[in-house]
Amino acid sequence: MANQLTPLDQVFAALADPTRRAIVMRLCAGEASVGELADPFDMALPSFMKHIHVLETSGLVQSEKSGRVRTCRLSPDALLGAEDWFQQQRAIWEARLDRFEAYVMKLKKENEQAAAKRPSRATRKKGS
Amino acid sequence: MANQLTPLDQVFAALADPTRRAIVMRLCAGEASVGELADPFDMALPSFMKHIHVLETSGLVQSEKSGRVRTCRLSPDALLGAEDWFQQQRAIWEARLDRFEAYVMKLKKENEQAAAKRPSRATRKKGS
DNA sequence: CAATTGGTTAGCCATGTAGCTAACTATACA
DNA sequence: TGTATAGTTAGCTACATGGCTAACCAATTG
């Protein structure tokens, strides 16, 4: 029944929220306490903590409590995992573009050869 | 009142769903009709169409209807936009790492100089 | 010890999301 | 013209999400 969310699901879902993206961006510049992180946002702390928690279960952020202050830091692995996904898609996409270009070149070449054989048909319109 | 979703919000939200990621991956390999796309999924068509619609409003996918079949294709710009976000974060992250490394090197150097001046203290344990 | 600070837990509410069925439209085919 | 095909619209349910307040620890600080 538990619809097992993949890490990728959770990372993308976490990044779909502007507040959480801002937190990630902030943490790229170095670790910070919950209070420091929450400060720029006009939001009640419990609401803000939910965002932190989402980031934590997605694996994007780790935190550690010492005394009464919890310090958060980015864990870059999850971020890299998501970035990889894009790069893989792009690789497939670009491979396809290459194949498509090759295909167009082949068509063009065939068309030229056909035109050389039956020059009169080469100027006819498609639908008529 | 309309909580203006940024394109990035919509792209990440769209990619947070495994069905939609699969659609994007499929479309990386070339355009396809709604029916072809829906075929591998055990899901009613109207439900599936919602996913297509989400992908379309996110800008990841474009579609066009001719006759009774709607053909979908990937529009790679939105994908690149999201990939850019990662690369920017990584750049900031890496810059920070560099600064951190420089800081550690400076500490180390200072420590060595201090050790040269007061060699006896250099072997003391931290907490005692 | 008392008060403050930093975070946490519990619980409420409004809205959004993902799925379904049923019924409909519009093209294509026989 | 009638039937099958490909999507589409409408409307429902269940659950997830994002926000809030109130009340509650547990370290610090005076």
PDB file of N, CA and C in Angstrom, chain B residues 29-79:
ATOM      1  N   ALA B  29      12.774  10.369 -26.820  1.00  0.00           N
ATOM      2  CA  ALA B  29      13.108   9.490 -27.940  1.00  0.00           C
ATOM      3  C   ALA B  29      12.302   9.823 -29.186  1.00  0.00           C
ATOM      4  N   GLY B  30      11.434  10.826 -29.098  1.00  0.00           N
ATOM      5  CA  GLY B  30      10.681  11.232 -30.266  1.00  0.00           C
ATOM      6  C   GLY B  30       9.203  11.431 -29.964  1.00  0.00           C
ATOM      7  N   GLU B  31       8.511  12.178 -30.793  1.00  0.00           N
ATOM      8  CA  GLU B  31       7.118  12.530 -30.540  1.00  0.00           C
ATOM      9  C   GLU B  31       6.213  11.306 -30.576  1.00  0.00           C
ATOM     10  N   ALA B  32       5.033  11.441 -29.975  1.00  0.00           N
ATOM     11  CA  ALA B  32       4.105  10.315 -29.915  1.00  0.00           C
ATOM     12  C   ALA B  32       2.691  10.827 -29.673  1.00  0.00           C
ATOM     13  N   SER B  33       1.710  10.018 -30.037  1.00  0.00           N
ATOM     14  CA  SER B  33       0.314  10.379 -29.799  1.00  0.00           C
ATOM     15  C   SER B  33      -0.038  10.103 -28.335  1.00  0.00           C
ATOM     16  N   VAL B  34      -1.126  10.705 -27.873  1.00  0.00           N
ATOM     17  CA  VAL B  34      -1.589  10.475 -26.500  1.00  0.00           C
ATOM     18  C   VAL B  34      -1.806   8.987 -26.258  1.00  0.00           C
ATOM     19  N   GLY B  35      -2.420   8.313 -27.218  1.00  0.00           N
ATOM     20  CA  GLY B  35      -2.698   6.893 -27.056  1.00  0.00           C
ATOM     21  C   GLY B  35      -1.425   6.073 -26.910  1.00  0.00           C
ATOM     22  N   GLU B  36      -0.451   6.346 -27.765  1.00  0.00           N
ATOM     23  CA  GLU B  36       0.823   5.635 -27.670  1.00  0.00           C
ATOM     24  C   GLU B  36       1.466   5.873 -26.310  1.00  0.00           C
ATOM     25  N   LEU B  37       1.425   7.125 -25.868  1.00  0.00           N
ATOM     26  CA  LEU B  37       2.034   7.452 -24.579  1.00  0.00           C
ATOM     27  C   LEU B  37       1.320   6.743 -23.441  1.00  0.00           C
ATOM     28  N   ALA B  38       0.003   6.687 -23.540  1.00  0.00           N
ATOM     29  CA  ALA B  38      -0.794   6.144 -22.432  1.00  0.00           C
ATOM     30  C   ALA B  38      -0.678   4.628 -22.355  1.00  0.00           C
ATOM     31  N   ASP B  39      -0.395   3.997 -23.469  1.00  0.00           N
ATOM     32  CA  ASP B  39      -0.456   2.539 -23.562  1.00  0.00           C
ATOM     33  C   ASP B  39       0.268   1.795 -22.433  1.00  0.00           C
ATOM     34  N   PRO B  40       1.540   2.135 -22.115  1.00  0.00           N
ATOM     35  CA  PRO B  40       2.236   1.342 -21.093  1.00  0.00           C
ATOM     36  C   PRO B  40       1.673   1.512 -19.693  1.00  0.00           C
ATOM     37  N   PHE B  41       0.790   2.483 -19.489  1.00  0.00           N
ATOM     38  CA  PHE B  41       0.339   2.776 -18.136  1.00  0.00           C
ATOM     39  C   PHE B  41      -1.025   2.165 -17.866  1.00  0.00           C
ATOM     40  N   ASP B  42      -1.164   1.599 -16.690  1.00  0.00           N
ATOM     41  CA  ASP B  42      -2.430   0.997 -16.287  1.00  0.00           C
ATOM     42  C   ASP B  42      -3.260   2.080 -15.621  1.00  0.00           C
ATOM     43  N   MET B  43      -3.832   2.924 -16.442  1.00  0.00           N
ATOM     44  CA  MET B  43      -4.491   4.116 -15.917  1.00  0.00           C
ATOM     45  C   MET B  43      -5.573   4.545 -16.898  1.00  0.00           C
ATOM     46  N   ALA B  44      -6.698   5.022 -16.366  1.00  0.00           N
ATOM     47  CA  ALA B  44      -7.768   5.482 -17.251  1.00  0.00           C
ATOM     48  C   ALA B  44      -7.296   6.697 -18.040  1.00  0.00           C
ATOM     49  N   LEU B  45      -7.780   6.826 -19.256  1.00  0.00           N
ATOM     50  CA  LEU B  45      -7.328   7.914 -20.129  1.00  0.00           C
ATOM     51  C   LEU B  45      -7.507   9.298 -19.508  1.00  0.00           C
ATOM     52  N   PRO B  46      -8.657   9.602 -18.932  1.00  0.00           N
ATOM     53  CA  PRO B  46      -8.801  10.954 -18.373  1.00  0.00           C
ATOM     54  C   PRO B  46      -7.736  11.252 -17.321  1.00  0.00           C
ATOM     55  N   SER B  47      -7.397  10.278 -16.509  1.00  0.00           N
ATOM     56  CA  SER B  47      -6.344  10.485 -15.518  1.00  0.00           C
ATOM     57  C   SER B  47      -5.029  10.766 -16.224  1.00  0.00           C
ATOM     58  N   PHE B  48      -4.774   9.983 -17.247  1.00  0.00           N
ATOM     59  CA  PHE B  48      -3.527  10.157 -17.980  1.00  0.00           C
ATOM     60  C   PHE B  48      -3.467  11.540 -18.632  1.00  0.00           C
ATOM     61  N   MET B  49      -4.589  11.956 -19.188  1.00  0.00           N
ATOM     62  CA  MET B  49      -4.628  13.269 -19.838  1.00  0.00           C
ATOM     63  C   MET B  49      -4.275  14.386 -18.866  1.00  0.00           C
ATOM     64  N   LYS B  50      -4.642  14.197 -17.605  1.00  0.00           N
ATOM     65  CA  LYS B  50      -4.277  15.232 -16.627  1.00  0.00           C
ATOM     66  C   LYS B  50      -2.762  15.385 -16.566  1.00  0.00           C
ATOM     67  N   HIS B  51      -2.064  14.265 -16.595  1.00  0.00           N
ATOM     68  CA  HIS B  51      -0.605  14.332 -16.556  1.00  0.00           C
ATOM     69  C   HIS B  51      -0.072  15.075 -17.778  1.00  0.00           C
ATOM     70  N   ILE B  52      -0.643  14.741 -18.937  1.00  0.00           N
ATOM     71  CA  ILE B  52      -0.223  15.447 -20.149  1.00  0.00           C
ATOM     72  C   ILE B  52      -0.442  16.949 -19.979  1.00  0.00           C
ATOM     73  N   HIS B  53      -1.588  17.278 -19.408  1.00  0.00           N
ATOM     74  CA  HIS B  53      -1.911  18.692 -19.252  1.00  0.00           C
ATOM     75  C   HIS B  53      -0.923  19.387 -18.316  1.00  0.00           C
ATOM     76  N   VAL B  54      -0.573  18.707 -17.226  1.00  0.00           N
ATOM     77  CA  VAL B  54       0.407  19.275 -16.298  1.00  0.00           C
ATOM     78  C   VAL B  54       1.728  19.520 -17.029  1.00  0.00           C
ATOM     79  N   LEU B  55       2.141  18.535 -17.806  1.00  0.00           N
ATOM     80  CA  LEU B  55       3.394  18.685 -18.552  1.00  0.00           C
ATOM     81  C   LEU B  55       3.305  19.847 -19.530  1.00  0.00           C
ATOM     82  N   GLU B  56       2.122  20.032 -20.109  1.00  0.00           N
ATOM     83  CA  GLU B  56       1.970  21.098 -21.090  1.00  0.00           C
ATOM     84  C   GLU B  56       2.009  22.462 -20.417  1.00  0.00           C
ATOM     85  N   THR B  57       1.297  22.618 -19.308  1.00  0.00           N
ATOM     86  CA  THR B  57       1.308  23.935 -18.667  1.00  0.00           C
ATOM     87  C   THR B  57       2.666  24.238 -18.046  1.00  0.00           C
ATOM     88  N   SER B  58       3.447  23.205 -17.759  1.00  0.00           N
ATOM     89  CA  SER B  58       4.788  23.445 -17.230  1.00  0.00           C
ATOM     90  C   SER B  58       5.738  23.874 -18.343  1.00  0.00           C
ATOM     91  N   GLY B  59       5.300  23.711 -19.582  1.00  0.00           N
ATOM     92  CA  GLY B  59       6.158  24.087 -20.703  1.00  0.00           C
ATOM     93  C   GLY B  59       7.070  22.970 -21.163  1.00  0.00           C
ATOM     94  N   LEU B  60       7.006  21.827 -20.488  1.00  0.00           N
ATOM     95  CA  LEU B  60       7.920  20.741 -20.861  1.00  0.00           C
ATOM     96  C   LEU B  60       7.490  20.070 -22.155  1.00  0.00           C
ATOM     97  N   VAL B  61       6.196  20.096 -22.431  1.00  0.00           N
ATOM     98  CA  VAL B  61       5.655  19.354 -23.571  1.00  0.00           C
ATOM     99  C   VAL B  61       4.747  20.273 -24.368  1.00  0.00           C
ATOM    100  N   GLN B  62       4.799  20.105 -25.676  1.00  0.00           N
ATOM    101  CA  GLN B  62       3.856  20.789 -26.544  1.00  0.00           C
ATOM    102  C   GLN B  62       3.046  19.729 -27.266  1.00  0.00           C
ATOM    103  N   SER B  63       1.822  20.075 -27.664  1.00  0.00           N
ATOM    104  CA  SER B  63       1.052  19.095 -28.410  1.00  0.00           C
ATOM    105  C   SER B  63       0.199  19.803 -29.445  1.00  0.00           C
ATOM    106  N   GLU B  64      -0.272  19.015 -30.370  1.00  0.00           N
ATOM    107  CA  GLU B  64      -0.952  19.577 -31.528  1.00  0.00           C
ATOM    108  C   GLU B  64      -1.916  18.511 -32.010  1.00  0.00           C
ATOM    109  N   LYS B  65      -3.127  18.923 -32.304  1.00  0.00           N
ATOM    110  CA  LYS B  65      -4.118  17.932 -32.704  1.00  0.00           C
ATOM    111  C   LYS B  65      -4.352  18.028 -34.199  1.00  0.00           C
ATOM    112  N   SER B  66      -4.288  16.889 -34.850  1.00  0.00           N
ATOM    113  CA  SER B  66      -4.593  16.880 -36.278  1.00  0.00           C
ATOM    114  C   SER B  66      -5.512  15.694 -36.503  1.00  0.00           C
ATOM    115  N   GLY B  67      -6.692  15.977 -37.031  1.00  0.00           N
ATOM    116  CA  GLY B  67      -7.713  14.946 -37.114  1.00  0.00           C
ATOM    117  C   GLY B  67      -8.157  14.607 -35.722  1.00  0.00           C
ATOM    118  N   ARG B  68      -8.176  13.328 -35.379  1.00  0.00           N
ATOM    119  CA  ARG B  68      -8.601  13.007 -34.013  1.00  0.00           C
ATOM    120  C   ARG B  68      -7.439  12.599 -33.131  1.00  0.00           C
ATOM    121  N   VAL B  69      -6.230  12.708 -33.632  1.00  0.00           N
ATOM    122  CA  VAL B  69      -5.092  12.315 -32.814  1.00  0.00           C
ATOM    123  C   VAL B  69      -4.225  13.516 -32.423  1.00  0.00           C
ATOM    124  N   ARG B  70      -3.897  13.553 -31.149  1.00  0.00           N
ATOM    125  CA  ARG B  70      -3.060  14.628 -30.620  1.00  0.00           C
ATOM    126  C   ARG B  70      -1.632  14.118 -30.481  1.00  0.00           C
ATOM    127  N   THR B  71      -0.734  14.819 -31.107  1.00  0.00           N
ATOM    128  CA  THR B  71       0.670  14.405 -31.088  1.00  0.00           C
ATOM    129  C   THR B  71       1.442  15.283 -30.113  1.00  0.00           C
ATOM    130  N   CYS B  72       2.221  14.644 -29.234  1.00  0.00           N
ATOM    131  CA  CYS B  72       2.978  15.371 -28.219  1.00  0.00           C
ATOM    132  C   CYS B  72       4.464  15.318 -28.541  1.00  0.00           C
ATOM    133  N   ARG B  73       5.117  16.433 -28.250  1.00  0.00           N
ATOM    134  CA  ARG B  73       6.578  16.447 -28.394  1.00  0.00           C
ATOM    135  C   ARG B  73       7.180  17.195 -27.223  1.00  0.00           C
ATOM    136  N   LEU B  74       8.406  16.870 -26.926  1.00  0.00           N
ATOM    137  CA  LEU B  74       9.116  17.546 -25.857  1.00  0.00           C
ATOM    138  C   LEU B  74       9.538  18.924 -26.338  1.00  0.00           C
ATOM    139  N   SER B  75       9.450  19.915 -25.447  1.00  0.00           N
ATOM    140  CA  SER B  75      10.053  21.198 -25.801  1.00  0.00           C
ATOM    141  C   SER B  75      11.203  21.393 -24.829  1.00  0.00           C
ATOM    142  N   PRO B  76      12.419  21.220 -25.333  1.00  0.00           N
ATOM    143  CA  PRO B  76      13.577  21.046 -24.463  1.00  0.00           C
ATOM    144  C   PRO B  76      13.960  22.282 -23.655  1.00  0.00           C
ATOM    145  N   ASP B  77      13.412  23.456 -24.008  1.00  0.00           N
ATOM    146  CA  ASP B  77      13.818  24.681 -23.312  1.00  0.00           C
ATOM    147  C   ASP B  77      13.549  24.622 -21.815  1.00  0.00           C
ATOM    148  N   ALA B  78      12.335  24.175 -21.451  1.00  0.00           N
ATOM    149  CA  ALA B  78      11.983  24.128 -20.034  1.00  0.00           C
ATOM    150  C   ALA B  78      12.912  23.186 -19.283  1.00  0.00           C
ATOM    151  N   LEU B  79      13.234  22.086 -19.926  1.00  0.00           N
ATOM    152  CA  LEU B  79      14.141  21.117 -19.322  1.00  0.00           C
ATOM    153  C   LEU B  79      15.506  21.759 -19.069  1.00  0.00           C
TER     154      LEU B  79
END
